[in-house]
CSV table of C-alpha atoms and ligand atoms in Angstrom, one decimal:
chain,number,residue,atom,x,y,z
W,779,UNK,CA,-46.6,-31.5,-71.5
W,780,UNK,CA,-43.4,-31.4,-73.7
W,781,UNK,CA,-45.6,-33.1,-77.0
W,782,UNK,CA,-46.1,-31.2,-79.7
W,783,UNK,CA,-42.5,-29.1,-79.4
W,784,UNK,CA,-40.8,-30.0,-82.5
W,785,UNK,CA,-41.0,-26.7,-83.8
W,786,UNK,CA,-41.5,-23.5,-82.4
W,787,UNK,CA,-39.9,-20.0,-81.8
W,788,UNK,CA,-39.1,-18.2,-78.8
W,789,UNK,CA,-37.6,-14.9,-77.8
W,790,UNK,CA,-36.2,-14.2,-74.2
W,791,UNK,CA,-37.4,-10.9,-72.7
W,792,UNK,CA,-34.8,-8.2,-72.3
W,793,UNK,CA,-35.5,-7.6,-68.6
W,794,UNK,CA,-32.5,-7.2,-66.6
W,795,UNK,CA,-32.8,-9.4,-63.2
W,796,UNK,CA,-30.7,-8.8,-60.0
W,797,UNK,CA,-32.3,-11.7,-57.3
W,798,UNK,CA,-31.2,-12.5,-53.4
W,799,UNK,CA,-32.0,-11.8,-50.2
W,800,UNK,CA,-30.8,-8.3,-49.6
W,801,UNK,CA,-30.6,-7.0,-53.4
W,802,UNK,CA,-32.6,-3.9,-53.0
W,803,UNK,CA,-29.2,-1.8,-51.3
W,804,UNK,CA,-28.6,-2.1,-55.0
W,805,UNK,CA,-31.2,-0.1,-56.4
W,806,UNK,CA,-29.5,2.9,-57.1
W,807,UNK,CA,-26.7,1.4,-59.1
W,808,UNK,CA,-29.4,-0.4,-61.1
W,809,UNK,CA,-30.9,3.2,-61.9
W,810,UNK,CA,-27.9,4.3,-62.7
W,811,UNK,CA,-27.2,2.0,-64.9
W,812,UNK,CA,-30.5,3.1,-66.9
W,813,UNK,CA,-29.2,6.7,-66.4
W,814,UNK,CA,-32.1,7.5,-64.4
W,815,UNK,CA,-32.3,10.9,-62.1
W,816,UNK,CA,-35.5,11.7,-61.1
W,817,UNK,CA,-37.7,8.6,-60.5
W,818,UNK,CA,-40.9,8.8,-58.8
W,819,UNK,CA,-41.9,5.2,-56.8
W,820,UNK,CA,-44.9,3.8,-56.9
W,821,UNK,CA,-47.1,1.4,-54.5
W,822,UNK,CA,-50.4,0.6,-53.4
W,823,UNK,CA,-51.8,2.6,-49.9
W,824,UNK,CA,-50.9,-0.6,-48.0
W,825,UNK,CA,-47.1,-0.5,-49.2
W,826,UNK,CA,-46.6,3.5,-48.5
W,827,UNK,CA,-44.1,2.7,-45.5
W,828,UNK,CA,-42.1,0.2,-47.9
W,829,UNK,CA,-42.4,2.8,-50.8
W,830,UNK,CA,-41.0,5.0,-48.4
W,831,UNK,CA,-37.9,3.4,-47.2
W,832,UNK,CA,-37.2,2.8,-51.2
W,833,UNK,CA,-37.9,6.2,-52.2
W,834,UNK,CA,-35.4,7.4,-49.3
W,835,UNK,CA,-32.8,5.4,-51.0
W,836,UNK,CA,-32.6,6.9,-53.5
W,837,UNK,CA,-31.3,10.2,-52.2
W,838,UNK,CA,-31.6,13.0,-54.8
W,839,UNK,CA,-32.6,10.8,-57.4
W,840,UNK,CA,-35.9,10.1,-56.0
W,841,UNK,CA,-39.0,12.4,-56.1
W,842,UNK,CA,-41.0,10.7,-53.6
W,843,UNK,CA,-44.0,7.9,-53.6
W,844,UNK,CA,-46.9,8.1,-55.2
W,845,UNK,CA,-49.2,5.2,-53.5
W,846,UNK,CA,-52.1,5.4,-55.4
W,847,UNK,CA,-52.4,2.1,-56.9
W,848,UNK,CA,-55.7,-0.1,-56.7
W,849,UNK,CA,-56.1,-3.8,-58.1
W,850,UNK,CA,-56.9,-4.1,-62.1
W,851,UNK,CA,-55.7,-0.5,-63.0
W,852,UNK,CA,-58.8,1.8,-63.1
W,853,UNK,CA,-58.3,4.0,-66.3
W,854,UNK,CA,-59.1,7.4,-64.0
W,855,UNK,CA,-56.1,5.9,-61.4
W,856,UNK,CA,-53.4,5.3,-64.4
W,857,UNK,CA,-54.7,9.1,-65.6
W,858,UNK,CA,-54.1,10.9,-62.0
W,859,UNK,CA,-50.6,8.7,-61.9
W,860,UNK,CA,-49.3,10.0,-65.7
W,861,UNK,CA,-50.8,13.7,-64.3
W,862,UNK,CA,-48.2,13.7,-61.2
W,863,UNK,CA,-45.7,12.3,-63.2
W,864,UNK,CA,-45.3,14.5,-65.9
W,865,UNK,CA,-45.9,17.4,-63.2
W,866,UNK,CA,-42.9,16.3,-61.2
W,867,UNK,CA,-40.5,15.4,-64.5
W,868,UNK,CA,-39.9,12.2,-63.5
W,869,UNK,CA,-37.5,10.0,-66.0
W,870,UNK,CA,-38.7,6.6,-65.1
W,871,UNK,CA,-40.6,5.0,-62.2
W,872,UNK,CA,-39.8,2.4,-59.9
W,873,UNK,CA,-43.0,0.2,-58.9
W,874,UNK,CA,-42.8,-1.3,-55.1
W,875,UNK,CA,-45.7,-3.9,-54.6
W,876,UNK,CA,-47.5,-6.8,-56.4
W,877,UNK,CA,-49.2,-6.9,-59.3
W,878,UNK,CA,-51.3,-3.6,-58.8
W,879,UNK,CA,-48.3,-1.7,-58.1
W,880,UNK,CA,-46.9,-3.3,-60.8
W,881,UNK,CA,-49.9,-2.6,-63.2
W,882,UNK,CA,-49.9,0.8,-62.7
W,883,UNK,CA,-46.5,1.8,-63.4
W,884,UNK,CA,-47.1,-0.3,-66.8
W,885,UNK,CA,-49.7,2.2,-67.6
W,886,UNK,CA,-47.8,5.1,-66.9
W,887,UNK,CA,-45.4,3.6,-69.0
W,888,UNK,CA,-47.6,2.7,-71.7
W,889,UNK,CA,-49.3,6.4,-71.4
W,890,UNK,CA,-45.8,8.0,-71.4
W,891,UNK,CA,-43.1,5.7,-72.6
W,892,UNK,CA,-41.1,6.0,-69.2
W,893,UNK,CA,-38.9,3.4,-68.1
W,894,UNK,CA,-39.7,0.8,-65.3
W,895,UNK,CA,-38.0,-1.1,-62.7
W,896,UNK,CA,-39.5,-3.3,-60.5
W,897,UNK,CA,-39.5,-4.5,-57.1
W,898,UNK,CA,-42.0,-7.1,-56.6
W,899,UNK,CA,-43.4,-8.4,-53.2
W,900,UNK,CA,-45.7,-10.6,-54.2
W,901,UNK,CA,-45.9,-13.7,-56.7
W,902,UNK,CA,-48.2,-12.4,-59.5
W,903,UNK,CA,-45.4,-12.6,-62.0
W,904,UNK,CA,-46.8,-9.2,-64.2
W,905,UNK,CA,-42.8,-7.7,-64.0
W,906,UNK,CA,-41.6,-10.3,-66.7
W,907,UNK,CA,-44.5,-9.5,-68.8
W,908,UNK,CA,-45.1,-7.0,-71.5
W,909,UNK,CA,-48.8,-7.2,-70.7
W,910,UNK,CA,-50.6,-4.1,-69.8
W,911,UNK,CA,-54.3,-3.9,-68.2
W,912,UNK,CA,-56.7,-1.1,-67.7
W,913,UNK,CA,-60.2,-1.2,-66.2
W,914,UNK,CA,-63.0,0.6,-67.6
W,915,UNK,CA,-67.2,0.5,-66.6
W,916,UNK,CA,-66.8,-2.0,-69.3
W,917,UNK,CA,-64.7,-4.2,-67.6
W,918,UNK,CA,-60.9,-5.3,-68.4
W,919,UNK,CA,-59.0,-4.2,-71.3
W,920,UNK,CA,-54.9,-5.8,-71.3
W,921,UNK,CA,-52.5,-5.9,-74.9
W,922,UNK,CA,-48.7,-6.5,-75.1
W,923,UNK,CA,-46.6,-3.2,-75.8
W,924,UNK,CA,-42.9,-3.6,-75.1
W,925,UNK,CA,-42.8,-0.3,-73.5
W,926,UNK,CA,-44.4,-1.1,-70.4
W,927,UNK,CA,-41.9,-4.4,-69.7
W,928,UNK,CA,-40.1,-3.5,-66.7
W,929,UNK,CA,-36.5,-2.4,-67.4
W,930,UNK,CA,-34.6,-4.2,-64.6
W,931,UNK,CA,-36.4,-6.5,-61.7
W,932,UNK,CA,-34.8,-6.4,-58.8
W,933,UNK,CA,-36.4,-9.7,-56.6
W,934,UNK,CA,-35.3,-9.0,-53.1
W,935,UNK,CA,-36.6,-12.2,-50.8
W,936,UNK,CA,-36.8,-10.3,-47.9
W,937,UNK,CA,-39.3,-7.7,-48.9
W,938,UNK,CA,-41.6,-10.8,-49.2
W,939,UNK,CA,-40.9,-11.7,-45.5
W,940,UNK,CA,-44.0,-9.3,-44.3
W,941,UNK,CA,-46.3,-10.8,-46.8
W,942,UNK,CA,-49.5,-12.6,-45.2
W,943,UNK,CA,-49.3,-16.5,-45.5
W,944,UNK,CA,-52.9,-16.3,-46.9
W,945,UNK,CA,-51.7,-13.9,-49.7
W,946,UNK,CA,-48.9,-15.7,-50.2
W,947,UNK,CA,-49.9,-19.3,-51.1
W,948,UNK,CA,-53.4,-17.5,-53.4
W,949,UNK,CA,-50.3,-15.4,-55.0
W,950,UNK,CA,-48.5,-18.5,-55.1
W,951,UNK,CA,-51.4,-20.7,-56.8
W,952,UNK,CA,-52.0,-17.3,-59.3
W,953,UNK,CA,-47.6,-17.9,-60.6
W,954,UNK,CA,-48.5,-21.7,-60.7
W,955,UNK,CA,-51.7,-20.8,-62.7
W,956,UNK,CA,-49.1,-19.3,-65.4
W,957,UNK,CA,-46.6,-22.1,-65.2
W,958,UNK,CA,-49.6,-24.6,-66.1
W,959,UNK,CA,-51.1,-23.0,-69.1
W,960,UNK,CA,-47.8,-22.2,-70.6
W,961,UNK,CA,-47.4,-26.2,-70.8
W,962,UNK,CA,-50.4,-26.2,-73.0
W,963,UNK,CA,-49.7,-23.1,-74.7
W,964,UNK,CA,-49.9,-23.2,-78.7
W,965,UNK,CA,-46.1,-20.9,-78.8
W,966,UNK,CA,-44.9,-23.2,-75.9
W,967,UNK,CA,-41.2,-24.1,-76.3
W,968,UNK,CA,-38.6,-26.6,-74.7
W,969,UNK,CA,-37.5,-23.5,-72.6
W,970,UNK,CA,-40.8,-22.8,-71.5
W,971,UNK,CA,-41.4,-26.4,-70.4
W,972,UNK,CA,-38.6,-26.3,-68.6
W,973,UNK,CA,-39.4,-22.9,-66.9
W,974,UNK,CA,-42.6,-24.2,-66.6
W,975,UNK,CA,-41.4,-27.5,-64.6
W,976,UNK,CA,-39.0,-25.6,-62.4
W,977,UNK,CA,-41.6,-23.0,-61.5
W,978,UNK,CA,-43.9,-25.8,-60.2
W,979,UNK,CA,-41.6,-27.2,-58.3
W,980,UNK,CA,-40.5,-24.0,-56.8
W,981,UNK,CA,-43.9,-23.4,-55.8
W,982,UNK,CA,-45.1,-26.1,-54.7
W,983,UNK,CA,-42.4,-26.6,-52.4
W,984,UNK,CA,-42.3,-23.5,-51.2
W,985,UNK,CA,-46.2,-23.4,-50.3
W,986,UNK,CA,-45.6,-26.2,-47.9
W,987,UNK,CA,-42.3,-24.6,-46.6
W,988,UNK,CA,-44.2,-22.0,-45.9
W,989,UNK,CA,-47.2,-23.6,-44.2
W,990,UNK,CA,-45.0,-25.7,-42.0
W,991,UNK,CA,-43.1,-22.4,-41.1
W,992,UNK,CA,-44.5,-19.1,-41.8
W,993,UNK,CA,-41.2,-17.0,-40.9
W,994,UNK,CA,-39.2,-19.7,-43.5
W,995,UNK,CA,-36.5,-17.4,-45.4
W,996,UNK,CA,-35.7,-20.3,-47.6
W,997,UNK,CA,-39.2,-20.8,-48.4
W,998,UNK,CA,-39.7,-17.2,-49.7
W,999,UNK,CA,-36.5,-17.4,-51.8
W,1000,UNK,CA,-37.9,-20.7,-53.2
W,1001,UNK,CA,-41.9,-19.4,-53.6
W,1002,UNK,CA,-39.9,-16.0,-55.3
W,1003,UNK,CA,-37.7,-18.3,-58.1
W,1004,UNK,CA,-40.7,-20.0,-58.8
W,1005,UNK,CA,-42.4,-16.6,-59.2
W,1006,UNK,CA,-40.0,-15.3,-61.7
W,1007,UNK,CA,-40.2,-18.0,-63.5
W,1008,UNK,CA,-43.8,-18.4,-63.8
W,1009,UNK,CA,-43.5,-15.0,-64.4
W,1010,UNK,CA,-41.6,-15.8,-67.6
W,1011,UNK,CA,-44.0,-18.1,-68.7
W,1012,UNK,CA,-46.7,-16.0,-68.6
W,1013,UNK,CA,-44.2,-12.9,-70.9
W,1014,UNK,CA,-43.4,-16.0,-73.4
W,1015,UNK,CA,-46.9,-17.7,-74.2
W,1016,UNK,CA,-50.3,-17.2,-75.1
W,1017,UNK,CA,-52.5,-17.9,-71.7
W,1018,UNK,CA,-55.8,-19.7,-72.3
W,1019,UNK,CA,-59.5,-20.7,-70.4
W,1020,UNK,CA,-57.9,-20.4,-67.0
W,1021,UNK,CA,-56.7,-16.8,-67.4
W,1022,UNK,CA,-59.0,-15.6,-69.8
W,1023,UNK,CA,-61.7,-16.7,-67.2
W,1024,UNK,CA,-60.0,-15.0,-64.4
W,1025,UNK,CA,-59.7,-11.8,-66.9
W,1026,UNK,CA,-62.9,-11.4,-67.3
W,1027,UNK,CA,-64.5,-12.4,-63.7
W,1028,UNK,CA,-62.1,-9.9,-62.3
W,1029,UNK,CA,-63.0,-7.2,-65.1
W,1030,UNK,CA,-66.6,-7.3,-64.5
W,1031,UNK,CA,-66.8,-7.6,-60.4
W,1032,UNK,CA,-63.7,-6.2,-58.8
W,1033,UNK,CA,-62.3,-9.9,-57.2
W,1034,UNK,CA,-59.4,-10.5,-55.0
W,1035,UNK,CA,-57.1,-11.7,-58.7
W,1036,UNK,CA,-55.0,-14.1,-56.7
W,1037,UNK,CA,-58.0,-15.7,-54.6
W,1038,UNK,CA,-59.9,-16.1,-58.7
W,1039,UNK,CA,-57.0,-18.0,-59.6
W,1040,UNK,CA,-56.7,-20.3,-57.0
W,1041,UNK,CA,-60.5,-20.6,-56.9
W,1042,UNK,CA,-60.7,-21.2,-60.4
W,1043,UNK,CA,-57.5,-23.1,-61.4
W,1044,UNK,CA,-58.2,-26.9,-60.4
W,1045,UNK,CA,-61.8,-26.6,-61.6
W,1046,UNK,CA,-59.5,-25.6,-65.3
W,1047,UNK,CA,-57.0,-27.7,-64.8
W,1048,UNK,CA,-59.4,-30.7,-64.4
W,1049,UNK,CA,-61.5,-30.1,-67.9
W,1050,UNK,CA,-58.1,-29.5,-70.0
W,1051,UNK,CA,-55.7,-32.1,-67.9
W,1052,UNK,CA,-58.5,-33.9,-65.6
W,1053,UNK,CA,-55.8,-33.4,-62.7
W,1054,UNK,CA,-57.6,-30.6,-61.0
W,1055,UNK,CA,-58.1,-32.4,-57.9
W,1056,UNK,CA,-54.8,-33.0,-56.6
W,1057,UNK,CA,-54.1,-29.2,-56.1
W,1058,UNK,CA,-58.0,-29.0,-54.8
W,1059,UNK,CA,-56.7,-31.8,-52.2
W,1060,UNK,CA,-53.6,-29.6,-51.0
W,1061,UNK,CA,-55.4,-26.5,-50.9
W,1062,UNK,CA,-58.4,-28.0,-48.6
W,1063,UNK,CA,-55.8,-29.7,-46.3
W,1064,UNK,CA,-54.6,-26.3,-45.4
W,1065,UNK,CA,-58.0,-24.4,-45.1
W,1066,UNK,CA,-57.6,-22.6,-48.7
W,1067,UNK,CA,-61.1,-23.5,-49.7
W,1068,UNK,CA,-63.5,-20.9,-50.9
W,1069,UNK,CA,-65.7,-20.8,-53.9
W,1070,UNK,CA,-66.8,-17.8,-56.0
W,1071,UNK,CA,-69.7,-17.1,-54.0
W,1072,UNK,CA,-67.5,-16.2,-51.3
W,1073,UNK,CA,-65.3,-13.8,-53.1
W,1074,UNK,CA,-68.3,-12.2,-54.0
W,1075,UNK,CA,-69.4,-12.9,-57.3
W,1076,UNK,CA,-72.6,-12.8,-57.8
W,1077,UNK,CA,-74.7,-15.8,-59.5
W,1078,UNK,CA,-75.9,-14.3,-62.5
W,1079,UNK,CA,-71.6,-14.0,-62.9
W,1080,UNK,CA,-72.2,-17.6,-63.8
W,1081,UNK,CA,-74.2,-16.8,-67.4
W,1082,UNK,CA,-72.4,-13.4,-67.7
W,1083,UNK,CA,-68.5,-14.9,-67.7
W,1084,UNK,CA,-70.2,-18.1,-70.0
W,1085,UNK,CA,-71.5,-15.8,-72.7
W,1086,UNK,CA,-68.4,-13.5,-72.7
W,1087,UNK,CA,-65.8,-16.3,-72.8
W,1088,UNK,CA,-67.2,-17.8,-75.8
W,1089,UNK,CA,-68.2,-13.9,-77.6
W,1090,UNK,CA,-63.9,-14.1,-78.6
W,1091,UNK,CA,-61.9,-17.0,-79.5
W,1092,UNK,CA,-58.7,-18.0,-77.2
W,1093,UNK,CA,-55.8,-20.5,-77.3
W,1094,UNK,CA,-57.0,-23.6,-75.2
W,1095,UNK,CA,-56.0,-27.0,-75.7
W,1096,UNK,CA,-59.0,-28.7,-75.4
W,1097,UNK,CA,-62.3,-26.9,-77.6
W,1098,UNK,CA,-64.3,-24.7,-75.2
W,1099,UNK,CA,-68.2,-24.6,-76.2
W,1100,UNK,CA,-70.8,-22.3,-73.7
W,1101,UNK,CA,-71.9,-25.8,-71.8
W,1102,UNK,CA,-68.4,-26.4,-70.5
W,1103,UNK,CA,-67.6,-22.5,-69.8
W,1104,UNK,CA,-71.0,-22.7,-67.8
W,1105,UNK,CA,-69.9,-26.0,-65.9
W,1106,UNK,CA,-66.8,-24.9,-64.9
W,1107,UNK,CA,-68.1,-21.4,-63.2
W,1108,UNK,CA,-71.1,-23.0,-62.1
W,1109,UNK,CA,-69.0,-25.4,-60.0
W,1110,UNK,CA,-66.5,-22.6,-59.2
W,1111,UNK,CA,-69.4,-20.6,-57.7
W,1112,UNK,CA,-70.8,-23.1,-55.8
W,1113,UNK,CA,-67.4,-24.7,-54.7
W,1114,UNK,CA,-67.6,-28.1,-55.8
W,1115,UNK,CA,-67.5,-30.8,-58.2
N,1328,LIG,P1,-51.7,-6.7,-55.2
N,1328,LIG,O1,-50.6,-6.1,-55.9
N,1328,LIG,O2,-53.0,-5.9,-55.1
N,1328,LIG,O3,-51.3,-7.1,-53.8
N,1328,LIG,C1,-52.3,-7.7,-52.9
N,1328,LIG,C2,-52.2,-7.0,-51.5
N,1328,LIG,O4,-51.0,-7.3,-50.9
N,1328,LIG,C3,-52.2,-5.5,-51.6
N,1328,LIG,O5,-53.1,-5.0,-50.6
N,1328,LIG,C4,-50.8,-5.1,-51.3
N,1328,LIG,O6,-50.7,-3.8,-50.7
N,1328,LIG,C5,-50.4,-6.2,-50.4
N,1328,LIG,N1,-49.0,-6.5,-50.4
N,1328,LIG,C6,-48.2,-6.7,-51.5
N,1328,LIG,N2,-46.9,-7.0,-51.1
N,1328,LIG,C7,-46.9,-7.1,-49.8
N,1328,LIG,C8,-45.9,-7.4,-48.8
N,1328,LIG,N3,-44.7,-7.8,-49.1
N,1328,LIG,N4,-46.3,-7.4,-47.5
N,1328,LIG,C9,-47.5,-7.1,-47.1
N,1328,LIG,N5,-48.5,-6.8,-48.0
N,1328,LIG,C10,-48.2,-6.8,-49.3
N,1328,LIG,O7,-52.2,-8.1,-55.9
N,1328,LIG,P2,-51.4,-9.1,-56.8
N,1328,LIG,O8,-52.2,-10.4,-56.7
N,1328,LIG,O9,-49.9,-9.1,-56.6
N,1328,LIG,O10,-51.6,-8.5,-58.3
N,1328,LIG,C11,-52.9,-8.5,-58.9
N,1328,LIG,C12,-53.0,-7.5,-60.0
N,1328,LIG,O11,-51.9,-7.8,-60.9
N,1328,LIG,C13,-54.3,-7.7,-60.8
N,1328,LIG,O12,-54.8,-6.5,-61.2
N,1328,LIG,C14,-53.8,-8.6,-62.0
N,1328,LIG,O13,-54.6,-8.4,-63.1
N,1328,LIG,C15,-52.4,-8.0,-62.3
N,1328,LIG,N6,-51.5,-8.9,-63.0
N,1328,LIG,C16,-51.0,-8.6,-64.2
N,1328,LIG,C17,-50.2,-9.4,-64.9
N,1328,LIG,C18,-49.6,-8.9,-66.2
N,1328,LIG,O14,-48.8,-9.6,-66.8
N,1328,LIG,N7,-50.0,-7.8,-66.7
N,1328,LIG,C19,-49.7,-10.6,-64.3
N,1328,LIG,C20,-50.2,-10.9,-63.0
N,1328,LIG,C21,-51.1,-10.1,-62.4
């Protein structure tokens, strides 16, 4: 994965990170740091009692939750969140959650220029990225604005301890998803290889961990590195087929984003590395085989997501023509070779 690194540039993100089992007690000395006073927290409906608890640590400092948050960031969502916000004065917000959570406090941000600190319960890896997304009737719209890059991430293990197994390992797959294309990516760089490496290890590991024992601490704190570093790779490089695929299927039908990616990723991973099957192999041995069909995707998605991945060019190593878009979701839909 390393050839082709002889030259290349690379800048480290400036997020600060505080990990371990335990770390959100220190919250409020990480807002303090950042000078912040009145911070509203964000989370999705199904992380309101969590939100909660965070936003009661924060004693006068916190304004409440606001739990509001839906996957891919609908545009009237991120518009009723910047409304409260700027009702309520908040400084800066602190986003409880995955990658929705996550998404819409980067909007806010984006919208409002407000710092961000993070607490991520899930392995989607969007805190260490300045990516933004917003969803629109005409599907997905994302862009890089170092605004919305979370301030300070604060990876606490054991908020991950509650997290279904079956979100876990599809979250888990979705970080791997980023650790894989960054070792193709055309900015790639020694650093990102080895994040890249690490992260896959981490993951991998900890996806069996946690199969073999669901209640495994060490297995969270090993499936949360590897998330945070995946999460890095993803902030450093330019992404290509495998996310720009799961972009656009989950832009234009509303799909469970972790269960596209590991759907989609060794059908990917087998046209640009022909290694697909391996990760296909441990996925079926632990019942994690579905196709697009079942997540809902309809079958004209097939022709749709072929003629929209080809309408823009992308980074990819290997050269991506209609045919081979249409292959690869064509077999993703149905679920097999
Ligand atoms: P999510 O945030 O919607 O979480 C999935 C579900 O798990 C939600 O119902 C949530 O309430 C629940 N949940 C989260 N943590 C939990 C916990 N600890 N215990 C119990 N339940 C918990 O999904 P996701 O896969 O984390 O994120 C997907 C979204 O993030 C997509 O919109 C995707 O596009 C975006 N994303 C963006 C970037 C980026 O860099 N901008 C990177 C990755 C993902």
């Amino acid at each position: 994965m390393s050839a082709g690194r002889d030259a290349f540039e690379f800048a480290g993100l400036p997020a600060r990170v505080v990990f371990g089992a335990g770390s959100i007690k220190r919250l409020p000395d990480e807002l303090d740091r950042l000078g912040l006073r009145r911070v509203v927290v964000i989370s999705t409906p199904g992380q309101r009692e969590l939100a909660d608890d965070v936003a009661a640590r924060l004693g006068e400092n916190g304004l409440g939750t606001y739990s509001k948050a839906v996957m891919h960031v609908p545009v009237a969502v991120s518009a009723a969140a910047v409304a409260h916000l700027r009702e309520v004065a908040a400084d800066g917000c602190v986003t409880v959650g995955g990658g929705s959570a996550t998404g819409l406090g980067k909007a806010v941000a984006l919208e409002t220029g407000l710092p961000l600190v993070a607490l991520p319960t899930t392995y989607a890896g969007s805190e260490m990225t300045p990516v933004w997304g917003l969803t629109d009737e005409h599907g997905k719209r994302t862009g890089r604005d170092p605004r919305v890059a979370p301030r300070t991430v604060v990876y606490d293990p054991d908020l991950t301890a509650g997290l279904p197994v079956e979100i876990s390992v599809t979250s888990a797959v979705n970080a791997m998803a980023h650790a894989v294309e960054a070792g193709y990516a055309p900015d790639g760089s020694p650093i990102v290889d080895l994040m890249a490496a690490e992260a896959t290890r981490c993951l991998l590991g900890g996806i069996d961990a946690l199969l073999g024992r669901p209640d495994s601490a060490a297995a969270r704190v090993d499936l949360l590195r590897g998330a945070w570093l995946a999460g890095n790779c993803l902030g450093a490089t330019t992404m290509g087929l495998h996310h720009k695929l799961c972009h656009l299927i989950g832009g234009l039908y509303d799909l469970n984003h972790a269960w596209t990616h590991t759907v989609l990723l060794p059908y990917v991973m087998d046209f640009n590395l022909g290694s697909g099957g391996e990760l296909t192999a441990l996925l079926e041995r632990h019942g994690f085989h579905r196709s697009l069909a079942d997540l809902g995707m309809p079958a004209a998605g097939i022709e749709a997501v072929a003629d929209a991945a080809v309408a823009a060019p992308y980074a990819n190593p290997k050269p991506v023509d209609r045919d081979a878009v249409r292959a690869i979701m064509a077999a993703a839909y149905r679920g097999s070779y």
